[in-house]
Short mmCIF file of C-alpha atoms in Angstrom, two decimals:
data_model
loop_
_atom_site.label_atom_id
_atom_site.label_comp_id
_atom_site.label_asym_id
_atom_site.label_seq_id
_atom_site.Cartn_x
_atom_site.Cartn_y
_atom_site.Cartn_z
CA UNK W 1 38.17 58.78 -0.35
CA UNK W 2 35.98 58.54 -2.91
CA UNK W 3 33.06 56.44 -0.44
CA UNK W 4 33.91 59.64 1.86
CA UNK W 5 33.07 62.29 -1.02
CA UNK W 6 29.99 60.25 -1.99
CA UNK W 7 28.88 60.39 1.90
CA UNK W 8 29.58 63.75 2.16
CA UNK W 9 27.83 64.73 -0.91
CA UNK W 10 24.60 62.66 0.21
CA UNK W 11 24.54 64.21 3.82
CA UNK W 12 24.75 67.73 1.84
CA UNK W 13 21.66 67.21 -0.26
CA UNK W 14 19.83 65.58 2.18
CA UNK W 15 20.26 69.30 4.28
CA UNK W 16 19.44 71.61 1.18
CA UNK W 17 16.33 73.22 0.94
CA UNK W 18 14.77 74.46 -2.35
CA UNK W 19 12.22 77.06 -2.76
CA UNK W 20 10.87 79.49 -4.97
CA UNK W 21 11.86 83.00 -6.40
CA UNK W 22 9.43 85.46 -8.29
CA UNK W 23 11.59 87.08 -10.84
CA UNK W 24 9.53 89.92 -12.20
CA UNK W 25 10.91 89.98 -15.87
CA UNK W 26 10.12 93.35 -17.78
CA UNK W 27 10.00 92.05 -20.90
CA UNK W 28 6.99 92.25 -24.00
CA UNK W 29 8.21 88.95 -25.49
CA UNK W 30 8.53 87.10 -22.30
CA UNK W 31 5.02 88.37 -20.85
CA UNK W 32 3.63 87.77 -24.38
CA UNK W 33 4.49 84.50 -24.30
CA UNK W 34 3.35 83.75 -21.10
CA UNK W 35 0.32 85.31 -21.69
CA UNK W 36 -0.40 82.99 -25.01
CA UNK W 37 0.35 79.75 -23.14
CA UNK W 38 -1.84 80.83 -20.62
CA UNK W 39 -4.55 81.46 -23.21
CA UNK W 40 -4.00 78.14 -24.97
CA UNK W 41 -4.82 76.33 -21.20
CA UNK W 42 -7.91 78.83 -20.54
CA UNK W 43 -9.09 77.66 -23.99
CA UNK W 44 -8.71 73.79 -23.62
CA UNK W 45 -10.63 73.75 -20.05
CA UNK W 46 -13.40 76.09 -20.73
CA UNK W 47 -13.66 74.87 -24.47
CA UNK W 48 -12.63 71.06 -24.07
CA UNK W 49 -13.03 69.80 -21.02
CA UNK W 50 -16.37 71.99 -19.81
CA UNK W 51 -18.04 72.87 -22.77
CA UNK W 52 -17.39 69.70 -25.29
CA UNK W 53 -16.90 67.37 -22.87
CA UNK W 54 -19.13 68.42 -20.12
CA UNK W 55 -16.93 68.51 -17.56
CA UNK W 56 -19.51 69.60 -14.44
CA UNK W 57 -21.60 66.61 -14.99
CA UNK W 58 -21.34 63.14 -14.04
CA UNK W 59 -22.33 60.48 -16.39
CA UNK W 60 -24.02 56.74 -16.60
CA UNK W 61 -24.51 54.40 -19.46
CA UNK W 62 -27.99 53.45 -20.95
CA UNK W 63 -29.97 50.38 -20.16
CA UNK W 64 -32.39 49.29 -23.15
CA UNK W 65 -34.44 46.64 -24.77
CA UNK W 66 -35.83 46.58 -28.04
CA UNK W 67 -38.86 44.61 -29.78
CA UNK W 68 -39.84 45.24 -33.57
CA UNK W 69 -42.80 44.46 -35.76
CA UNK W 70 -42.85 43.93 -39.39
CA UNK W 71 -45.71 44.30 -41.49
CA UNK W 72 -46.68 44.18 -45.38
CA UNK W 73 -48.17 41.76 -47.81
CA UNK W 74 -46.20 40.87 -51.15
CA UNK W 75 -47.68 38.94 -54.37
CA UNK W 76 -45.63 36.34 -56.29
CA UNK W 77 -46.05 34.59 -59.52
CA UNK W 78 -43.43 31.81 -59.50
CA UNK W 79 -43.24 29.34 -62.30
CA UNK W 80 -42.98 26.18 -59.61
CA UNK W 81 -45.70 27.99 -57.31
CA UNK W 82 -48.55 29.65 -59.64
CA UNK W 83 -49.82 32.75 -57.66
CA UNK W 84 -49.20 33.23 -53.56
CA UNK W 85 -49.47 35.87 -51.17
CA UNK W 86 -46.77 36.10 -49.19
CA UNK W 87 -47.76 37.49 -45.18
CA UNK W 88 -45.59 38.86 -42.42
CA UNK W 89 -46.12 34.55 -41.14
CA UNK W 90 -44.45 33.87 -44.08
CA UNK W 91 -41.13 35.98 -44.64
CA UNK W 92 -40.05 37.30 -40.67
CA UNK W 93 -38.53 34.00 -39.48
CA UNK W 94 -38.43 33.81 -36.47
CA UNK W 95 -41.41 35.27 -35.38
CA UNK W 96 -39.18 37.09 -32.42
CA UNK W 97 -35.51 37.78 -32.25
CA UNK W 98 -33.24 40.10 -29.53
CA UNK W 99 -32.63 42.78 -30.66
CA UNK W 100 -33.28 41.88 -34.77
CA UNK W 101 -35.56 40.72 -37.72
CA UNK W 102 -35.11 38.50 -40.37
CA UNK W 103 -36.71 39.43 -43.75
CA UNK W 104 -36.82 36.33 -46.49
CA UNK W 105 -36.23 38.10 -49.56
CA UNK W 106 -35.43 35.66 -52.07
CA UNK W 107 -35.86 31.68 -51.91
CA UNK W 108 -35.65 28.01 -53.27
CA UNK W 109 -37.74 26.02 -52.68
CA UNK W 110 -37.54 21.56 -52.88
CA UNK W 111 -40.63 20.48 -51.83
CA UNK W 112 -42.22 17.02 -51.40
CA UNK W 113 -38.92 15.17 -50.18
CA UNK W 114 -38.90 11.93 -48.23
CA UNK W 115 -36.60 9.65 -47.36
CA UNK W 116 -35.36 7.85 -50.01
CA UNK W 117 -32.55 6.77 -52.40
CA UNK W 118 -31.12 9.15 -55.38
CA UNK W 119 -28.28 10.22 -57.02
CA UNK W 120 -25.94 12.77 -54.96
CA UNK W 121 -26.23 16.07 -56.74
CA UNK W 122 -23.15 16.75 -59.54
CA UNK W 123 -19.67 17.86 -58.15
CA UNK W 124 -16.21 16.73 -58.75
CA UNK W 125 -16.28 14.85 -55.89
CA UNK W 126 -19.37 12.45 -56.35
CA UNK W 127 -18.92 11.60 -60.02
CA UNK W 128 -18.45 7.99 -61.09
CA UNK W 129 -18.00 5.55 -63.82
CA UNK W 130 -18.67 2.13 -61.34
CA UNK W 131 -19.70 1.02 -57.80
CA UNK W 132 -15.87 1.07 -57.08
CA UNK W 133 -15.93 4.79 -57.28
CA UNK W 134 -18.05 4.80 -54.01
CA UNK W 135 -17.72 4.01 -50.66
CA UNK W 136 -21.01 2.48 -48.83
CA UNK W 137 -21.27 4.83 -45.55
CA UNK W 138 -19.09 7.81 -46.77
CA UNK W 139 -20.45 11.32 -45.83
CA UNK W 140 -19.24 14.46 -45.77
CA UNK W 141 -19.70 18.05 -44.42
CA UNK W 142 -20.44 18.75 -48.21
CA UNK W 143 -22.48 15.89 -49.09
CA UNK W 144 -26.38 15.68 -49.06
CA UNK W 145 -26.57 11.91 -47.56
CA UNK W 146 -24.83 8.92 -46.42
CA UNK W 147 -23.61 7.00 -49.60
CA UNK W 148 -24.94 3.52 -50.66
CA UNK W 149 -22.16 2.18 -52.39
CA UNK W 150 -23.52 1.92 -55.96
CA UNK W 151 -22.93 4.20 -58.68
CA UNK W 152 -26.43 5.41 -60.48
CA UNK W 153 -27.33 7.57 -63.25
CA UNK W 154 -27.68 11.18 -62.70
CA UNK W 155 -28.62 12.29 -66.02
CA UNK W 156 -27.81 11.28 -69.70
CA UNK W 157 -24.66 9.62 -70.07
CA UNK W 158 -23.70 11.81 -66.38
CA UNK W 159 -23.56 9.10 -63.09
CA UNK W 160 -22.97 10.08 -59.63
CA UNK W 161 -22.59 8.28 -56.32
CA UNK W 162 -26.46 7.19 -54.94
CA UNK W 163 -27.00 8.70 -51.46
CA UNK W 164 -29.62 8.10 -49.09
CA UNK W 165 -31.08 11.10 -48.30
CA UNK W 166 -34.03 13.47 -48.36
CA UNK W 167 -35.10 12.59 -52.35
CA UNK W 168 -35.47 14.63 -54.54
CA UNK W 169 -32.29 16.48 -53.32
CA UNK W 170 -31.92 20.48 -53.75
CA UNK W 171 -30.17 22.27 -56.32
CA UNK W 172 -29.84 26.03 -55.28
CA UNK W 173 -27.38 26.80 -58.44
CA UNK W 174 -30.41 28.66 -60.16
CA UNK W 175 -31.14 31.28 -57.72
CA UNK W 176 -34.00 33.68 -58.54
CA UNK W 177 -33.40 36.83 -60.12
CA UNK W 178 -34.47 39.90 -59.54
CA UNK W 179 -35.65 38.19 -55.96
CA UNK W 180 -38.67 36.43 -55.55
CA UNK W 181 -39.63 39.13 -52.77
CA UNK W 182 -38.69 41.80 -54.56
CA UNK W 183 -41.91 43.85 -52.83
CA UNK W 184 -40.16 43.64 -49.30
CA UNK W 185 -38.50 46.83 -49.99
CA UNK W 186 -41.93 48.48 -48.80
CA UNK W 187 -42.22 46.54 -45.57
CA UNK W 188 -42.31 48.65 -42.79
CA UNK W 189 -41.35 47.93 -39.21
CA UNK W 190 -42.10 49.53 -36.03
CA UNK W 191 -39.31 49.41 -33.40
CA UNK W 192 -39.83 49.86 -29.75
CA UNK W 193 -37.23 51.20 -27.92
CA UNK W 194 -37.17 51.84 -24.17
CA UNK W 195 -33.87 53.06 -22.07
CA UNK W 196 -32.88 53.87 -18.22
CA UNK W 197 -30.10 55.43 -16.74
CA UNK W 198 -30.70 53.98 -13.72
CA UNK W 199 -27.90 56.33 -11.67
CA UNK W 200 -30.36 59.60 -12.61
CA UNK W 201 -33.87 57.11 -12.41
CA UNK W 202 -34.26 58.06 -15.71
CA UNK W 203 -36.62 56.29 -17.91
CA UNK W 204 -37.90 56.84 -21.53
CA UNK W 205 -38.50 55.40 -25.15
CA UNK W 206 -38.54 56.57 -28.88
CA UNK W 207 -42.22 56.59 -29.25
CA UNK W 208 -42.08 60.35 -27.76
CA UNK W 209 -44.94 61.35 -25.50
CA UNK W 210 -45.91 63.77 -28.00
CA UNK W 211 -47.18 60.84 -30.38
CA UNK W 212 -50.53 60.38 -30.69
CA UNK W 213 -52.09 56.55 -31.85
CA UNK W 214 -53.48 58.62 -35.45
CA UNK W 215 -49.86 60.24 -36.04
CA UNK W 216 -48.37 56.33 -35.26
CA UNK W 217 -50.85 54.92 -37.56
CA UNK W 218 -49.67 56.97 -40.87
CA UNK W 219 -46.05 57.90 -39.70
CA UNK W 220 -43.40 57.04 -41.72
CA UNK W 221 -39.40 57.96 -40.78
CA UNK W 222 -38.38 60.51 -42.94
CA UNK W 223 -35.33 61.97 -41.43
CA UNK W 224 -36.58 66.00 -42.40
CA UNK W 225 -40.28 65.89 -41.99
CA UNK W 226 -41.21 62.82 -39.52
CA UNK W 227 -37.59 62.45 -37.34
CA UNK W 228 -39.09 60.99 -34.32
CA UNK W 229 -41.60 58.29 -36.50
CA UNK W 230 -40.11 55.07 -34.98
CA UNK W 231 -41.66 53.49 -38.02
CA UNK W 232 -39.47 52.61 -41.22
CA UNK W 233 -39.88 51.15 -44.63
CA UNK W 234 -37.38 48.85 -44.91
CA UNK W 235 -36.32 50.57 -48.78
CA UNK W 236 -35.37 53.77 -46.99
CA UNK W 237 -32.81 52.13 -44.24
CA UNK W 238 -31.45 50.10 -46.91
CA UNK W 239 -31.13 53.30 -49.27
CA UNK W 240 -29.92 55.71 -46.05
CA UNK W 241 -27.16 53.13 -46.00
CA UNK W 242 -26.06 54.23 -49.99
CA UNK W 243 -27.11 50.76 -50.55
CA UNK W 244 -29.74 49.17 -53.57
CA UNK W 245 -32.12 47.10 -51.89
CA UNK W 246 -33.10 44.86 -54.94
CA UNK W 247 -29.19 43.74 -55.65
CA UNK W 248 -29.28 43.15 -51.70
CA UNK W 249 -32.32 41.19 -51.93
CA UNK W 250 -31.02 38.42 -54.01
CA UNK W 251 -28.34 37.26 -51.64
CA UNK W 252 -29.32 38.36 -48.56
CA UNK W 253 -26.97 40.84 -45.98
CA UNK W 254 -26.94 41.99 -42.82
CA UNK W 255 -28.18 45.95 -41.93
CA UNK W 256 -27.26 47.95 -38.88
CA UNK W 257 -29.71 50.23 -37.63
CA UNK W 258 -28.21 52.16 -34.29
CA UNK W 259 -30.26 54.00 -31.95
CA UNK W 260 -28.20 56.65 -30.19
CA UNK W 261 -29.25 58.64 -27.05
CA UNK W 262 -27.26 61.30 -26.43
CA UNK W 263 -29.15 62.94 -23.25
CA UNK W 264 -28.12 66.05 -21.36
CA UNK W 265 -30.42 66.05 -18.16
CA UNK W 266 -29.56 69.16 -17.25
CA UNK W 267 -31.86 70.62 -20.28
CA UNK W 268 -35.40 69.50 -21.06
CA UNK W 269 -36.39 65.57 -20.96
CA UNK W 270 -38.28 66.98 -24.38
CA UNK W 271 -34.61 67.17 -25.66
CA UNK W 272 -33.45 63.61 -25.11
CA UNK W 273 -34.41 62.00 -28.18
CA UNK W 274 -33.43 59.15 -29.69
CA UNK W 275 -31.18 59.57 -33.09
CA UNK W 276 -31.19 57.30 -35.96
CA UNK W 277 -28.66 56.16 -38.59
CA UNK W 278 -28.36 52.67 -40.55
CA UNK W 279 -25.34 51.08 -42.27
CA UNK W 280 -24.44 47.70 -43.53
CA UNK W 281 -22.34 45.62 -41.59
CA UNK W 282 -21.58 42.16 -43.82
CA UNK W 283 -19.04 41.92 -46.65
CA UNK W 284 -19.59 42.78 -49.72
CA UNK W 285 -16.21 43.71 -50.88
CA UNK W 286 -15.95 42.75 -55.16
CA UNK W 287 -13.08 41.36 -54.40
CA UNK W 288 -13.05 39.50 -51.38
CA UNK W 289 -17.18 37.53 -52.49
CA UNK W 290 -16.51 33.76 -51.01
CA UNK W 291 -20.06 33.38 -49.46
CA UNK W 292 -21.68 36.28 -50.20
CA UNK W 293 -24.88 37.77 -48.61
CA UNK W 294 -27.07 35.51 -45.88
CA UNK W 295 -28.69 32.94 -46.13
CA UNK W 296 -30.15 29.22 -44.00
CA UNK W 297 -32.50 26.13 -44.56
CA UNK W 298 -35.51 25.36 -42.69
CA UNK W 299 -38.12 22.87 -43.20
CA UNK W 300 -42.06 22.45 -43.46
CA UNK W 301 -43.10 18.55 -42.26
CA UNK W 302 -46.18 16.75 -43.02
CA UNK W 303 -47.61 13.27 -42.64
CA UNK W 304 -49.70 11.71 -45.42
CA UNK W 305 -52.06 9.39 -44.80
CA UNK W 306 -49.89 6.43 -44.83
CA UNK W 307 -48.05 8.03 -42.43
CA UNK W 308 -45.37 9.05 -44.29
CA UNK W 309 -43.61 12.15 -43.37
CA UNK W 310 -42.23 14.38 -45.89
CA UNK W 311 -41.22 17.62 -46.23
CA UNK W 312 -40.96 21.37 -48.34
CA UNK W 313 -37.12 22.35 -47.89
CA UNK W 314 -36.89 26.07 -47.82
CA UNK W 315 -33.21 27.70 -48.59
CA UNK W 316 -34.22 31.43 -47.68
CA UNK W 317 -32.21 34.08 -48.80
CA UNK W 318 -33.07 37.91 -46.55
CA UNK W 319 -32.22 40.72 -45.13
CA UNK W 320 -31.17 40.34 -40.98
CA UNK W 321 -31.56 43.83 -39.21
CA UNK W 322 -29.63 44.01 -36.20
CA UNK W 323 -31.00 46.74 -33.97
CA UNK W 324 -28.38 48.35 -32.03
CA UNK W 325 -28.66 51.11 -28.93
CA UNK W 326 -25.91 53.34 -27.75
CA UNK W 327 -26.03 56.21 -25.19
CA UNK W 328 -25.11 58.15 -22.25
CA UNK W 329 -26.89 60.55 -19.82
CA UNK W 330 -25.26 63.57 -17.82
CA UNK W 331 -26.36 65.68 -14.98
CA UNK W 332 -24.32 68.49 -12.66
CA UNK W 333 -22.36 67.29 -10.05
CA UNK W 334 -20.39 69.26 -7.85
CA UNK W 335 -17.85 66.69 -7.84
CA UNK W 336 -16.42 66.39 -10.95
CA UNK W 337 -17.20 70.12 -11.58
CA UNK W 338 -14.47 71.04 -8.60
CA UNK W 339 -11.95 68.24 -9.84
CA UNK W 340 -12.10 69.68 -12.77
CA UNK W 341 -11.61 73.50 -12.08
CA UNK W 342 -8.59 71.87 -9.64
CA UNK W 343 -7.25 70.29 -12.88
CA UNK W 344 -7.54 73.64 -14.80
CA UNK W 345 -5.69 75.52 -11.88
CA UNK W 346 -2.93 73.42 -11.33
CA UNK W 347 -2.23 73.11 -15.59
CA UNK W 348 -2.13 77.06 -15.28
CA UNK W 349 0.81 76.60 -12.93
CA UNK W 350 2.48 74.83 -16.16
CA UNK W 351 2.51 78.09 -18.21
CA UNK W 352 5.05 79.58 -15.59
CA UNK W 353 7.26 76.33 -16.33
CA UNK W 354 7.28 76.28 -19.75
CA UNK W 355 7.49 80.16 -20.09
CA UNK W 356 10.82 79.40 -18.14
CA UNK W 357 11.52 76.87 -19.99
CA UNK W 358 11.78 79.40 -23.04
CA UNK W 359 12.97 81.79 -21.79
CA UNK W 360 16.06 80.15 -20.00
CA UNK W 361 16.67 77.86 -23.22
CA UNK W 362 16.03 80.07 -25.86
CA UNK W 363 16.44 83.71 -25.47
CA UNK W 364 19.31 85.94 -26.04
CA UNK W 365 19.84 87.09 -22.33
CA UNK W 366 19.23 83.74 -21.13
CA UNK W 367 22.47 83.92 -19.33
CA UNK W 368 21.13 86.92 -17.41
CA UNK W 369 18.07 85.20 -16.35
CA UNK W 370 19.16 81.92 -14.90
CA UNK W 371 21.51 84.18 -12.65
CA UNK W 372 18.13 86.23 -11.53
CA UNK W 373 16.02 82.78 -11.39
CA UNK W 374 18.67 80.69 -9.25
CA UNK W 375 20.60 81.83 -6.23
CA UNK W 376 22.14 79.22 -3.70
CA UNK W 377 22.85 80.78 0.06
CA UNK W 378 24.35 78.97 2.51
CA UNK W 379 23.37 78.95 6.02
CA UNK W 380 26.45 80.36 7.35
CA UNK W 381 26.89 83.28 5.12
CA UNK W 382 27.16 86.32 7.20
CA UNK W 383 24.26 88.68 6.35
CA UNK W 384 25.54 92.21 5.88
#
């Protein structure tokens, strides 16, 4: 029986039919309701999707490349240096990066080493009292040369573990401050910035056809007066950032500075122009400071005329600008423009289902109305 019922009941749906009935409902409530949702859909398709979002154009992502120059001259008057002039050879290292620029703010300096013996530089770890306390061939990730064996004198009554290495060895514990290249804050640097959308065959860069080679040559970005100067002193990105460039300077960091092209091709090319903003993207939380700031070594070689090589060890502290380029183009399309009044149509059609949805939930004569809304005829009802 119950395999019979469930048969019967299957063959029975399977040979209904289901189709609509407009129920006019006379009611200021009901219609008012309606009426809202129907307001609230209008609103998010017009407002949303075709006005905010764009919804009658089609879209494509930008294609870019980006070269910079750095120029300005600083003065220095270092105790272990005398007077030097410090050039834009001197502090952008390397001379060309993708897509960034170093700066060398701050630096120490161990020059004339050659390969030698001396005594590994004071730490827990290299201490000793006799040649027992070291281990001929020992190195470590943390240690400035392969270890002789012999314990030497450091200084005074201090002995650590001899090394051979490049003698003398460095000792960056007394870092300069304020930095030695404290002037870098009025570098400027000119970055060159050229796009495509290549769906639209769209090209263009940030220095804007209206820029002339005089306004270029005394232009500085100044985000009121001279927006579209693709020239910056290095101070005011630093500064835009709600950063202080000479506390930066001293250990180094890393800056942002994002390029964003927003472009709406159905408008003037005149109006797709490039927008600026900077921001600091390192660590420099107070209380999270294990390895602060940015810093690497690099070395000057020479040969004397015994041909001896030596070398100036450089630990250079800076600045590293990473230049970074967002953006998207749009143009009309018929496509998307018809999907999307489609889309707006059929969610109109859901104001008639959740309007029922009230009403046959919530209201007082909901009773009333599900009797009006539903009505189930059989096919072999007599019509009278």
């Amino acid at each position: 029986m119950p395999a019979s019922s469930s048969c019967c009941s299957m063959t029975q749906c399977f040979f209904e039919y289901e189709t609509q009935r407009i129920v006019v409902i006379r009611s200021r409530k009901v219609s008012l309701i309606n009426r809202l949702i129907q307001l609230a859909i209008l609103s998010y398709v017009i407002g949303w999707v075709f006005v905010w979002k764009k919804g009658y154009q089609e879209f494509d992502s930008i294609m870019s490349s980006v070269t910079t120059k750095v120029k300005g001259i600083a003065l220095t008057n270092a105790s272990h240096q005398g007077l030097r002039v410090w050039d834009v050879a001197d502090y952008i290292i390397p001379p060309q990066e993708e897509t960034s620029f170093f700066v060398m703010t701050n630096l120490i300096i161990t020059p004339n080493q050659t390969q030698g013996l001396c005594p590994e530089i004071l730490d827990n770890s290299t201490i000793c009292t006799s040649d027992s306390n070291c281990t001929a061939g020992f190195t470590d990730v943390h240690s400035n040369g392969v270890q002789t064996g012999k314990c030497v004198n450091f200084s005074g009554d201090v002995r650590t573990c001899e090394v051979r290495a490049w003698c003398p060895l460095e000792n960056d514990l007394n870092l300069p401050r304020p930095a030695l290249l404290k002037d870098a804050e009025n570098f400027t640097v000119l970055i060159k910035n050229s796009i495509r959308f290549p769906k639209f065959n769209f090209n263009k860069r940030n220095i804007l056809p209206q820029v002339k080679t005089s306004y270029l040559k005394q232009c500085i970005f100044n985000r009121v007066t001279d927006p579209n100067c693709p020239i910056f002193r290095l101070g005011d990105i630093v500064r835009e950032a709600q950063e202080d460039f000479q506390k930066m300077a001293v250990e180094g960091g890393v800056m942002g500075i994002q390029i964003n092209w927003d472009c709406d091709l159905d408008q003037s090319q005149n109006k797709c122009v490039p927008i600026y903003s900077f921001r600091r993207l390192d660590n420099k939380d107070p209380e999270n400071n294990v390895a602060p700031g940015y810093n690497f070594r690099f070395a000057k070689y020479y040969k004397g005329p015994g041909e001896e090589e030596s070398r100036t060890l450089i630990k250079a502290y800076g600045i590293r600008f990473d230049v970074m380029v967002f953006g998207k183009a749009g143009r009309f399309n018929i496509i998307p423009t018809m999907i999307n009044i489609g889309s707006g149509l059929a969610l109109l059609g859901v104001a008639t289902v959740l309007c029922d949805c009230i009403v046959l939930t919530f209201m007082k004569k909901k009773t009333f109305y599900r009797l009006k809304k539903y009505k189930y005829v059989d096919d072999y009802e007599r019509v009278s």
